[in-house]
Amino acid sequence: MTDLTATPSTLLELSQPEWVRDPYELYRILRERSPVYWDDIMATWVVLRHADIAALSRDPRLSEDRVTPLLDRLPADRRAGMRPLAGALSDMMLFNNPPRHTRLRGLMRQAFTRKAMEEMRGSIEHRVTRLFRAHRDRGRLDVLNDLAEPLALDVVADLLGFPEDERHLLIGWTSLLHEFFVQSPAEVQRVQRIREVYERVAAARRRSPQADLTSRMLAEAGPDGATEDELFANFLLIIDAGQVTTSHLIANAVRALLLNPGQLHLLRDRPELLASAANELMRYDSSVQFTTRMATTDIEIGDYLIGPDEPVTLVVGSGNHDPAKFADPGRLDITRPQAKEHLSFGFGPHYCLGAGLALIEIQAALATILAGTRTLSLVTSDFRWKDSINFRFLSDLHVAFEPAE
Ligand code: HEM
């Protein structure tokens, strides 16, 4: 149990229940003490201000290659067990720097244009309506497990062209980086089975291309443009990056609206605020709270000097609540003009490739829930959060409602 009378001095406090309930208060305390600091317990630099996070996210002196340094630090016997997952991770665009990052991201550019995303809106709305209707007459819904998770899973699977009858392989996905550390044999096996699916889908799409990401990626790669390992790793990245981030964001968004009934009513009355509300909800309580980089050289930031090979944690959740950027940051305001400038999708060259898609899913989920209900309330306000300091993931979110006529 944390001593609440002591001023917290490490980001690791996020593992304590009182800060899980409100990490933004912890960020405030840490930021006011020092907006940039070396965290002895986490062995990383911690960056808490919006402006510094945005600047460092674009700074080429920071590297995204976090897999190799992690692997290098481990004893040889542990390293061996991590190889299968490490191989896939190190071929993902997310863990690469230019020029390789640019080439790998280029494989998927066409699949994520605004036009391509908008073409998915109809099927997303259709899916979320079907999921909601299945629970309509009961007047109860677990927003996370009954609606958001199956929605995000099917959207990612539709995008990739993942066969309907093999989607069970995607259920219960957590995070590959997490699995990398725990070295669960079941996950290594799951990744291998997903690779078999990828190989079958890719072979079929090479023969007969369709309007999915896999076909577009293969067309972009051409005959010698990318290795099979690279293509698979980035196929896997979509599963890893697109599913749980979005489903938990939807749950966090519904929770935030229910805890701020004035904003919920405003959104019911003025559905034209949906796009602005989605951005504010992303700012207010993101499913992703931080990302990390490795310094490649000396980097001066304010009075501090980050040294080569030192890890840097960019706390986007803190940047999103920095009063220097967002006035009265603890207030949910779905009309907030700068909400779009949140950092929840990252910033700079690694800006979330699926941001447009995630926003469509969030809007579709909120619109369906609001249109389908006359009243909406939390079944309990005793929220259960998953054990993670980086991801802000609920275990469930039970709501009760009276259906709309
Ligand atoms: C609300 C949901 C989401 C959140 C909060 C989120 C958050 C993020 C963040 C913070 C990054 C940057 C990480 C860094 O700089 O280290 C990122 C990158 C990425 N995201 Fe998302 N994401 C979401 C949804 C999605 C979806 C739906 C997809 C795809 C279907 C996706 C695909 C990606 C990819 C491929 C990258 C890597 C981009 C690169 O390295 O160039 N994300 N995301």
CSV table of C-alpha atoms and ligand atoms in Angstrom, one decimal:
chain,number,residue,atom,x,y,z
A,1,MET,CA,0.0,0.0,0.0
A,2,THR,CA,1.4,3.4,-0.9
A,3,ASP,CA,2.0,6.0,1.8
A,4,LEU,CA,-0.3,8.7,0.5
A,5,THR,CA,1.3,11.3,2.8
A,6,ALA,CA,4.6,10.8,0.9
A,7,THR,CA,4.9,12.7,-2.4
A,8,PRO,CA,5.1,10.1,-5.2
A,9,SER,CA,8.3,10.1,-7.1
A,10,THR,CA,8.0,7.3,-9.7
A,11,LEU,CA,5.7,6.4,-12.5
A,12,LEU,CA,5.6,2.9,-11.1
A,13,GLU,CA,3.1,4.2,-8.6
A,14,LEU,CA,0.7,3.6,-11.4
A,15,SER,CA,0.5,0.0,-10.3
A,16,GLN,CA,-1.1,1.2,-7.0
A,17,PRO,CA,-5.0,1.1,-6.9
A,18,GLU,CA,-5.3,4.7,-5.9
A,19,TRP,CA,-3.4,5.9,-8.9
A,20,VAL,CA,-5.1,3.4,-11.2
A,21,ARG,CA,-8.3,5.1,-10.3
A,22,ASP,CA,-6.9,8.5,-11.3
A,23,PRO,CA,-3.5,8.4,-13.0
A,24,TYR,CA,-3.9,12.0,-14.1
A,25,GLU,CA,-3.5,13.2,-10.5
A,26,LEU,CA,-0.3,11.3,-10.3
A,27,TYR,CA,1.0,12.8,-13.5
A,28,ARG,CA,0.0,16.3,-12.2
A,29,ILE,CA,2.1,15.7,-9.0
A,30,LEU,CA,5.1,14.3,-10.9
A,31,ARG,CA,4.9,17.1,-13.6
A,32,GLU,CA,4.7,19.9,-11.1
A,33,ARG,CA,7.7,18.4,-9.2
A,34,SER,CA,9.7,18.0,-12.5
A,35,PRO,CA,8.3,17.8,-16.0
A,36,VAL,CA,11.3,15.7,-17.1
A,37,TYR,CA,13.1,13.4,-14.7
A,38,TRP,CA,15.2,10.2,-14.5
A,39,ASP,CA,13.0,7.6,-12.8
A,40,ASP,CA,15.4,5.4,-10.8
A,41,ILE,CA,12.8,2.7,-10.2
A,42,MET,CA,11.7,2.4,-13.8
A,43,ALA,CA,15.2,3.1,-15.1
A,44,THR,CA,14.0,5.5,-17.7
A,45,TRP,CA,13.7,9.2,-18.4
A,46,VAL,CA,10.1,10.3,-17.9
A,47,VAL,CA,8.7,13.2,-20.0
A,48,LEU,CA,5.3,14.7,-18.9
A,49,ARG,CA,4.6,17.9,-20.7
A,50,HIS,CA,2.7,18.1,-24.0
A,51,ALA,CA,5.2,20.3,-25.8
A,52,ASP,CA,8.2,18.1,-24.8
A,53,ILE,CA,6.4,14.9,-25.8
A,54,ALA,CA,5.4,16.3,-29.2
A,55,ALA,CA,9.0,17.6,-29.8
A,56,LEU,CA,10.7,14.3,-28.8
A,57,SER,CA,8.2,12.2,-30.8
A,58,ARG,CA,9.6,13.9,-33.9
A,59,ASP,CA,13.2,14.0,-32.8
A,60,PRO,CA,15.4,11.7,-35.0
A,61,ARG,CA,17.9,11.4,-32.2
A,62,LEU,CA,15.5,9.1,-30.4
A,63,SER,CA,15.2,5.6,-31.8
A,64,GLU,CA,12.1,3.4,-32.0
A,65,ASP,CA,14.2,0.2,-32.0
A,66,ARG,CA,13.4,-0.9,-28.5
A,67,VAL,CA,13.5,-4.6,-29.2
A,68,THR,CA,17.2,-5.1,-29.9
A,69,PRO,CA,18.4,-3.2,-26.8
A,70,LEU,CA,16.0,-5.1,-24.6
A,71,LEU,CA,17.1,-8.4,-26.0
A,72,ASP,CA,20.8,-7.5,-25.6
A,73,ARG,CA,20.4,-6.9,-21.9
A,74,LEU,CA,19.0,-10.3,-21.2
A,75,PRO,CA,20.9,-13.4,-20.1
A,76,ALA,CA,21.5,-15.8,-23.1
A,77,ASP,CA,19.1,-18.5,-21.8
A,78,ARG,CA,16.2,-16.0,-21.6
A,79,ARG,CA,17.1,-14.5,-24.9
A,80,ALA,CA,16.6,-17.8,-26.7
A,81,GLY,CA,13.0,-18.2,-25.5
A,82,MET,CA,12.2,-14.7,-26.8
A,83,ARG,CA,13.5,-15.2,-30.3
A,84,PRO,CA,10.3,-16.2,-32.1
A,85,LEU,CA,8.4,-13.1,-30.9
A,86,ALA,CA,11.4,-10.8,-31.0
A,87,GLY,CA,11.8,-11.7,-34.7
A,88,ALA,CA,8.3,-10.6,-35.5
A,89,LEU,CA,8.6,-7.5,-33.3
A,90,SER,CA,11.8,-6.3,-34.9
A,91,ASP,CA,10.2,-6.4,-38.4
A,92,MET,CA,7.3,-4.2,-37.4
A,93,MET,CA,7.2,-0.6,-38.7
A,94,LEU,CA,6.6,0.5,-35.1
A,95,PHE,CA,10.0,-0.7,-33.9
A,96,ASN,CA,12.0,0.7,-36.8
A,97,ASN,CA,13.5,4.0,-37.8
A,98,PRO,CA,13.7,5.6,-41.2
A,99,PRO,CA,14.5,4.6,-43.9
A,100,ARG,CA,13.3,1.1,-43.0
A,101,HIS,CA,10.3,2.5,-41.1
A,102,THR,CA,9.3,4.6,-44.2
A,103,ARG,CA,9.5,1.6,-46.4
A,104,LEU,CA,7.4,-0.7,-44.1
A,105,ARG,CA,4.8,2.0,-43.4
A,106,GLY,CA,4.6,2.6,-47.2
A,107,LEU,CA,3.4,-1.0,-47.6
A,108,MET,CA,0.2,-0.1,-45.9
A,109,ARG,CA,-0.3,3.5,-46.8
A,110,GLN,CA,-3.0,2.8,-49.5
A,111,ALA,CA,-5.0,0.7,-47.1
A,112,PHE,CA,-5.4,3.6,-44.6
A,113,THR,CA,-6.3,6.5,-46.8
A,114,ARG,CA,-9.3,8.5,-45.7
A,115,LYS,CA,-11.3,7.1,-48.6
A,116,ALA,CA,-10.4,3.5,-47.7
A,117,MET,CA,-11.4,4.1,-44.1
A,118,GLU,CA,-14.7,5.8,-45.1
A,119,GLU,CA,-15.5,2.8,-47.2
A,120,MET,CA,-15.5,0.7,-44.0
A,121,ARG,CA,-17.9,3.0,-42.1
A,122,GLY,CA,-21.1,1.3,-43.4
A,123,SER,CA,-20.0,-2.2,-42.4
A,124,ILE,CA,-18.7,-0.9,-39.0
A,125,GLU,CA,-22.1,0.7,-38.3
A,126,HIS,CA,-23.8,-2.5,-39.4
A,127,ARG,CA,-21.7,-4.7,-37.1
A,128,VAL,CA,-22.1,-2.5,-34.0
A,129,THR,CA,-25.9,-2.2,-34.6
A,130,ARG,CA,-26.1,-6.0,-34.7
A,131,LEU,CA,-24.0,-6.4,-31.5
A,132,PHE,CA,-26.2,-3.9,-29.7
A,133,ARG,CA,-29.5,-5.4,-30.8
A,134,ALA,CA,-28.4,-8.8,-29.4
A,135,HIS,CA,-28.6,-7.2,-25.9
A,136,ARG,CA,-31.4,-4.7,-26.5
A,137,ASP,CA,-34.2,-6.6,-24.9
A,138,ARG,CA,-32.2,-7.5,-21.8
A,139,GLY,CA,-31.6,-3.8,-21.0
A,140,ARG,CA,-28.1,-4.8,-19.8
A,141,LEU,CA,-24.8,-4.8,-21.7
A,142,ASP,CA,-21.1,-5.2,-20.9
A,143,VAL,CA,-19.9,-2.5,-23.2
A,144,LEU,CA,-16.4,-3.9,-23.4
A,145,ASN,CA,-16.9,-7.6,-23.8
A,146,ASP,CA,-20.3,-7.7,-25.5
A,147,LEU,CA,-19.8,-4.8,-27.9
A,148,ALA,CA,-16.4,-3.2,-28.1
A,149,GLU,CA,-14.2,-6.3,-28.2
A,150,PRO,CA,-16.1,-8.2,-30.8
A,151,LEU,CA,-16.5,-5.0,-32.9
A,152,ALA,CA,-12.7,-4.2,-32.8
A,153,LEU,CA,-11.8,-7.8,-33.5
A,154,ASP,CA,-14.1,-8.0,-36.6
A,155,VAL,CA,-13.0,-4.6,-37.9
A,156,VAL,CA,-9.4,-5.6,-37.8
A,157,ALA,CA,-10.1,-9.1,-39.3
A,158,ASP,CA,-12.3,-7.6,-42.1
A,159,LEU,CA,-9.5,-5.1,-42.8
A,160,LEU,CA,-6.9,-7.9,-43.1
A,161,GLY,CA,-9.2,-10.4,-44.9
A,162,PHE,CA,-8.8,-12.8,-42.0
A,163,PRO,CA,-11.1,-15.8,-42.6
A,164,GLU,CA,-14.3,-15.8,-40.6
A,165,ASP,CA,-13.8,-19.4,-39.4
A,166,GLU,CA,-10.4,-18.7,-37.9
A,167,ARG,CA,-11.1,-15.5,-36.0
A,168,HIS,CA,-11.2,-17.4,-32.7
A,169,LEU,CA,-7.4,-17.1,-33.0
A,170,LEU,CA,-7.8,-13.4,-32.3
A,171,ILE,CA,-10.0,-13.6,-29.2
A,172,GLY,CA,-8.3,-12.7,-26.0
A,173,TRP,CA,-5.4,-11.0,-27.7
A,174,THR,CA,-3.5,-8.8,-25.2
A,175,SER,CA,-0.3,-7.3,-26.4
A,176,LEU,CA,2.6,-8.9,-28.2
A,177,LEU,CA,5.1,-6.8,-26.3
A,178,HIS,CA,3.7,-8.0,-23.1
A,179,GLU,CA,3.9,-11.6,-24.3
A,180,PHE,CA,7.5,-11.0,-25.3
A,181,PHE,CA,8.3,-10.4,-21.6
A,182,VAL,CA,6.2,-13.2,-20.1
A,183,GLN,CA,7.3,-15.7,-22.8
A,184,SER,CA,4.1,-17.6,-22.8
A,185,PRO,CA,4.4,-20.7,-24.9
A,186,ALA,CA,0.7,-20.5,-25.7
A,187,GLU,CA,1.2,-17.1,-27.3
A,188,VAL,CA,4.2,-18.2,-29.3
A,189,GLN,CA,2.0,-21.0,-30.6
A,190,ARG,CA,-0.8,-18.6,-31.3
A,191,VAL,CA,1.5,-16.4,-33.3
A,192,GLN,CA,2.7,-19.4,-35.3
A,193,ARG,CA,-0.9,-20.3,-36.1
A,194,ILE,CA,-1.7,-16.8,-37.2
A,195,ARG,CA,1.3,-17.0,-39.4
A,196,GLU,CA,-0.2,-20.1,-41.1
A,197,VAL,CA,-3.4,-18.2,-41.7
A,198,TYR,CA,-1.4,-15.2,-43.1
A,199,GLU,CA,0.4,-17.5,-45.5
A,200,ARG,CA,-2.9,-19.0,-46.7
A,201,VAL,CA,-4.5,-15.6,-47.1
A,202,ALA,CA,-1.5,-14.1,-48.9
A,203,ALA,CA,-1.3,-17.1,-51.3
A,204,ALA,CA,-5.0,-16.6,-52.1
A,205,ARG,CA,-4.6,-12.8,-52.5
A,206,ARG,CA,-1.6,-13.2,-54.8
A,207,ARG,CA,-3.7,-15.3,-57.1
A,208,SER,CA,-6.8,-13.2,-56.8
A,209,PRO,CA,-6.4,-9.7,-55.1
A,210,GLN,CA,-9.4,-8.3,-53.2
A,211,ALA,CA,-10.2,-4.9,-51.6
A,212,ASP,CA,-8.4,-5.8,-48.3
A,213,LEU,CA,-5.2,-4.6,-46.6
A,214,THR,CA,-3.4,-7.9,-47.3
A,215,SER,CA,-4.0,-7.5,-51.1
A,216,ARG,CA,-3.0,-3.9,-51.0
A,217,MET,CA,0.2,-4.6,-49.0
A,218,LEU,CA,1.2,-7.4,-51.4
A,219,ALA,CA,0.6,-5.1,-54.4
A,220,GLU,CA,2.6,-2.3,-52.8
A,221,ALA,CA,5.5,-4.7,-52.0
A,222,GLY,CA,5.7,-6.0,-55.6
A,223,PRO,CA,7.7,-9.2,-56.3
A,224,ASP,CA,10.9,-8.2,-54.3
A,225,GLY,CA,9.8,-5.2,-52.2
A,226,ALA,CA,9.6,-6.9,-48.8
A,227,THR,CA,10.5,-10.2,-47.2
A,228,GLU,CA,7.8,-12.7,-46.2
A,229,ASP,CA,8.8,-12.1,-42.6
A,230,GLU,CA,8.3,-8.3,-42.9
A,231,LEU,CA,4.9,-8.8,-44.5
A,232,PHE,CA,3.8,-11.1,-41.8
A,233,ALA,CA,5.2,-9.0,-39.0
A,234,ASN,CA,3.2,-6.0,-40.2
A,235,PHE,CA,0.1,-8.0,-40.7
A,236,LEU,CA,0.5,-9.1,-37.1
A,237,LEU,CA,1.1,-5.5,-36.0
A,238,ILE,CA,-2.4,-4.6,-37.2
A,239,ILE,CA,-3.8,-7.3,-35.0
A,240,ASP,CA,-1.7,-6.1,-32.1
A,241,ALA,CA,-2.2,-2.4,-32.5
A,242,GLY,CA,-5.7,-2.2,-33.8
A,243,GLN,CA,-7.8,-4.4,-31.5
A,244,VAL,CA,-7.4,-3.9,-27.8
A,245,THR,CA,-6.5,-0.2,-28.0
A,246,THR,CA,-9.8,0.6,-29.7
A,247,SER,CA,-12.1,-1.7,-27.7
A,248,HIS,CA,-10.8,-0.3,-24.4
A,249,LEU,CA,-11.0,3.2,-25.7
A,250,ILE,CA,-14.6,2.7,-26.4
A,251,ALA,CA,-15.2,1.3,-22.9
A,252,ASN,CA,-13.3,4.2,-21.4
A,253,ALA,CA,-15.3,6.7,-23.5
A,254,VAL,CA,-18.7,5.3,-22.4
A,255,ARG,CA,-17.5,5.3,-18.8
A,256,ALA,CA,-16.3,8.9,-19.0
A,257,LEU,CA,-19.7,10.0,-20.4
A,258,LEU,CA,-21.6,8.1,-17.7
A,259,LEU,CA,-19.5,9.8,-15.0
A,260,ASN,CA,-20.2,13.2,-16.7
A,261,PRO,CA,-24.0,13.0,-17.3
A,262,GLY,CA,-24.1,16.7,-18.5
A,263,GLN,CA,-21.8,15.8,-21.4
A,264,LEU,CA,-23.8,12.6,-22.1
A,265,HIS,CA,-27.0,14.6,-22.4
A,266,LEU,CA,-25.3,17.2,-24.5
A,267,LEU,CA,-24.2,14.5,-26.9
A,268,ARG,CA,-27.7,13.0,-27.0
A,269,ASP,CA,-29.2,16.4,-27.8
A,270,ARG,CA,-26.5,17.4,-30.3
A,271,PRO,CA,-25.3,14.3,-32.3
A,272,GLU,CA,-23.4,16.6,-34.6
A,273,LEU,CA,-20.8,16.9,-31.8
A,274,LEU,CA,-19.9,13.2,-32.2
A,275,ALA,CA,-16.6,13.8,-34.0
A,276,SER,CA,-15.5,16.4,-31.5
A,277,ALA,CA,-16.6,14.2,-28.6
A,278,ALA,CA,-14.6,11.2,-29.9
A,279,ASN,CA,-11.4,13.4,-29.9
A,280,GLU,CA,-12.1,14.8,-26.4
A,281,LEU,CA,-12.8,11.3,-25.1
A,282,MET,CA,-9.5,10.2,-26.6
A,283,ARG,CA,-7.8,13.0,-24.8
A,284,TYR,CA,-9.6,12.6,-21.6
A,285,ASP,CA,-8.9,8.9,-20.8
A,286,SER,CA,-6.9,7.1,-23.5
A,287,SER,CA,-6.4,3.3,-23.5
A,288,VAL,CA,-2.6,4.0,-24.2
A,289,GLN,CA,-0.9,6.0,-21.6
A,290,PHE,CA,2.7,6.1,-22.8
A,291,THR,CA,5.2,5.0,-25.4
A,292,THR,CA,9.0,4.6,-25.2
A,293,ARG,CA,12.1,5.5,-27.3
A,294,MET,CA,15.9,5.0,-26.9
A,295,ALA,CA,18.2,8.0,-27.0
A,296,THR,CA,21.0,7.5,-29.6
A,297,THR,CA,23.1,10.5,-28.5
A,298,ASP,CA,23.1,13.3,-26.0
A,299,ILE,CA,19.8,15.2,-26.0
A,300,GLU,CA,19.3,18.4,-24.0
A,301,ILE,CA,15.8,19.0,-22.7
A,302,GLY,CA,15.4,22.0,-20.4
A,303,ASP,CA,18.0,21.6,-17.7
A,304,TYR,CA,18.4,17.9,-18.3
A,305,LEU,CA,20.8,15.9,-20.4
A,306,ILE,CA,19.5,12.6,-21.7
A,307,GLY,CA,22.5,10.3,-22.5
A,308,PRO,CA,23.0,7.8,-25.4
A,309,ASP,CA,21.3,4.4,-24.9
A,310,GLU,CA,19.0,5.7,-22.2
A,311,PRO,CA,15.3,4.9,-22.5
A,312,VAL,CA,12.8,7.7,-22.6
A,313,THR,CA,9.1,7.3,-21.7
A,314,LEU,CA,6.8,9.8,-23.3
A,315,VAL,CA,3.7,9.9,-21.1
A,316,VAL,CA,1.0,10.8,-23.6
A,317,GLY,CA,-1.7,10.5,-20.8
A,318,SER,CA,0.1,13.3,-19.0
A,319,GLY,CA,0.5,15.5,-22.1
A,320,ASN,CA,-3.2,15.1,-22.7
A,321,HIS,CA,-3.8,16.6,-19.2
A,322,ASP,CA,-1.2,19.3,-19.3
A,323,PRO,CA,-2.8,22.6,-18.3
A,324,ALA,CA,-0.3,24.5,-20.5
A,325,LYS,CA,-2.0,22.9,-23.5
A,326,PHE,CA,-5.6,22.2,-22.4
A,327,ALA,CA,-7.4,24.6,-20.1
A,328,ASP,CA,-9.0,22.9,-17.1
A,329,PRO,CA,-7.7,19.5,-18.3
A,330,GLY,CA,-9.6,17.4,-15.8
A,331,ARG,CA,-13.0,18.6,-17.2
A,332,LEU,CA,-14.6,16.5,-19.9
A,333,ASP,CA,-15.8,19.0,-22.5
A,334,ILE,CA,-17.0,17.5,-25.8
A,335,THR,CA,-17.0,21.0,-27.4
A,336,ARG,CA,-13.3,21.6,-26.6
A,337,PRO,CA,-11.8,23.2,-29.7
A,338,GLN,CA,-8.2,21.8,-29.2
A,339,ALA,CA,-9.3,18.3,-28.3
A,340,LYS,CA,-7.9,17.1,-31.6
A,341,GLU,CA,-4.4,18.0,-30.4
A,342,HIS,CA,-4.3,15.1,-27.9
A,343,LEU,CA,-1.3,12.8,-28.1
A,344,SER,CA,-3.2,9.5,-27.7
A,345,PHE,CA,-2.4,8.5,-31.3
A,346,GLY,CA,1.3,9.5,-30.8
A,347,PHE,CA,2.9,12.2,-32.9
A,348,GLY,CA,5.4,12.5,-35.7
A,349,PRO,CA,6.5,9.8,-38.1
A,350,HIS,CA,4.9,7.0,-36.0
A,351,TYR,CA,1.6,8.7,-35.7
A,352,CYS,CA,-1.0,5.9,-35.4
A,353,LEU,CA,-1.8,4.5,-38.9
A,354,GLY,CA,-5.2,3.4,-37.8
A,355,ALA,CA,-6.3,6.7,-36.2
A,356,GLY,CA,-9.0,7.4,-38.7
A,357,LEU,CA,-10.4,3.9,-38.4
A,358,ALA,CA,-10.3,4.0,-34.6
A,359,LEU,CA,-12.3,7.3,-34.6
A,360,ILE,CA,-14.9,5.8,-37.0
A,361,GLU,CA,-15.3,2.8,-34.6
A,362,ILE,CA,-15.6,5.0,-31.5
A,363,GLN,CA,-18.2,7.2,-33.2
A,364,ALA,CA,-20.2,4.3,-34.5
A,365,ALA,CA,-20.2,2.6,-31.0
A,366,LEU,CA,-21.3,5.8,-29.2
A,367,ALA,CA,-23.9,6.7,-31.8
A,368,THR,CA,-25.4,3.2,-31.7
A,369,ILE,CA,-25.5,3.1,-27.9
A,370,LEU,CA,-27.0,6.6,-27.6
A,371,ALA,CA,-29.6,6.1,-30.4
A,372,GLY,CA,-30.6,2.7,-29.0
A,373,THR,CA,-31.2,3.8,-25.4
A,374,ARG,CA,-33.6,6.2,-23.7
A,375,THR,CA,-31.7,6.0,-20.4
A,376,LEU,CA,-28.3,4.7,-19.6
A,377,SER,CA,-26.5,4.1,-16.3
A,378,LEU,CA,-23.6,2.3,-14.8
A,379,VAL,CA,-24.4,-1.0,-13.0
A,380,THR,CA,-21.5,-0.4,-10.6
A,381,SER,CA,-19.0,2.3,-10.1
A,382,ASP,CA,-16.5,-0.1,-8.6
A,383,PHE,CA,-14.4,-0.4,-11.8
A,384,ARG,CA,-12.0,-3.3,-12.3
A,385,TRP,CA,-8.9,-2.3,-14.2
A,386,LYS,CA,-6.4,-4.7,-15.8
A,387,ASP,CA,-3.0,-5.0,-14.3
A,388,SER,CA,-0.9,-2.7,-16.5
A,389,ILE,CA,0.7,0.6,-16.1
A,390,ASN,CA,1.0,1.5,-19.8
A,391,PHE,CA,-2.5,0.4,-20.9
A,392,ARG,CA,-5.6,1.8,-19.3
A,393,PHE,CA,-7.8,-1.3,-19.8
A,394,LEU,CA,-11.0,-2.0,-17.9
A,395,SER,CA,-11.9,-5.7,-17.4
A,396,ASP,CA,-15.6,-5.0,-18.1
A,397,LEU,CA,-18.1,-2.2,-18.2
A,398,HIS,CA,-21.6,-3.2,-17.3
A,399,VAL,CA,-24.4,-0.7,-18.1
A,400,ALA,CA,-28.2,-0.9,-17.7
A,401,PHE,CA,-30.6,0.9,-20.0
A,402,GLU,CA,-34.1,1.4,-21.2
A,403,PRO,CA,-34.2,0.8,-24.9
A,404,ALA,CA,-35.3,3.6,-27.2
A,405,GLU,CA,-38.7,3.0,-28.9
B,1,HEM,C1,-8.1,4.1,-29.9
B,1,HEM,C2,-7.3,3.3,-30.5
B,1,HEM,C3,-5.9,3.4,-30.8
B,1,HEM,C4,-4.9,4.0,-30.0
B,1,HEM,C5,-5.1,4.7,-28.7
B,1,HEM,C6,-3.7,3.9,-30.7
B,1,HEM,C7,-2.5,4.4,-30.3
B,1,HEM,C8,-1.3,4.4,-31.1
B,1,HEM,C9,-0.1,5.1,-30.7
B,1,HEM,C10,0.2,5.9,-29.4
B,1,HEM,C11,0.8,4.8,-31.7
B,1,HEM,C12,2.3,5.4,-31.7
B,1,HEM,C13,3.2,4.6,-30.9
B,1,HEM,C14,4.6,5.2,-30.8
B,1,HEM,O1,4.8,6.3,-31.3
B,1,HEM,O2,5.5,4.5,-30.3
B,1,HEM,C15,0.2,4.0,-32.6
B,1,HEM,C16,0.8,3.5,-33.8
B,1,HEM,C17,0.2,2.6,-34.6
B,1,HEM,N1,-1.1,2.2,-34.6
B,1,HEM,FE1,-2.5,2.8,-33.3
B,1,HEM,N2,-3.9,3.2,-31.9
B,1,HEM,C18,-5.2,2.9,-32.0
B,1,HEM,C19,-5.9,2.2,-33.0
B,1,HEM,C20,-5.3,1.6,-34.1
B,1,HEM,C21,-5.9,0.9,-35.1
B,1,HEM,C22,-7.4,0.7,-35.2
B,1,HEM,C23,-5.0,0.5,-36.0
B,1,HEM,C24,-5.1,-0.4,-37.2
B,1,HEM,C25,-6.1,-1.1,-37.6
B,1,HEM,C26,-3.7,1.0,-35.5
B,1,HEM,C27,-2.5,0.7,-36.1
B,1,HEM,C28,-1.3,1.4,-35.7
B,1,HEM,C29,0.0,1.2,-36.4
B,1,HEM,C30,0.2,0.3,-37.6
B,1,HEM,C31,0.9,1.9,-35.7
B,1,HEM,C32,2.4,2.1,-36.0
B,1,HEM,C33,2.7,3.3,-36.9
B,1,HEM,C34,4.1,3.5,-37.2
B,1,HEM,O3,5.0,2.9,-36.5
B,1,HEM,O4,4.4,4.2,-38.2
B,1,HEM,N3,-3.9,1.7,-34.3
B,1,HEM,N4,-1.1,3.8,-32.3
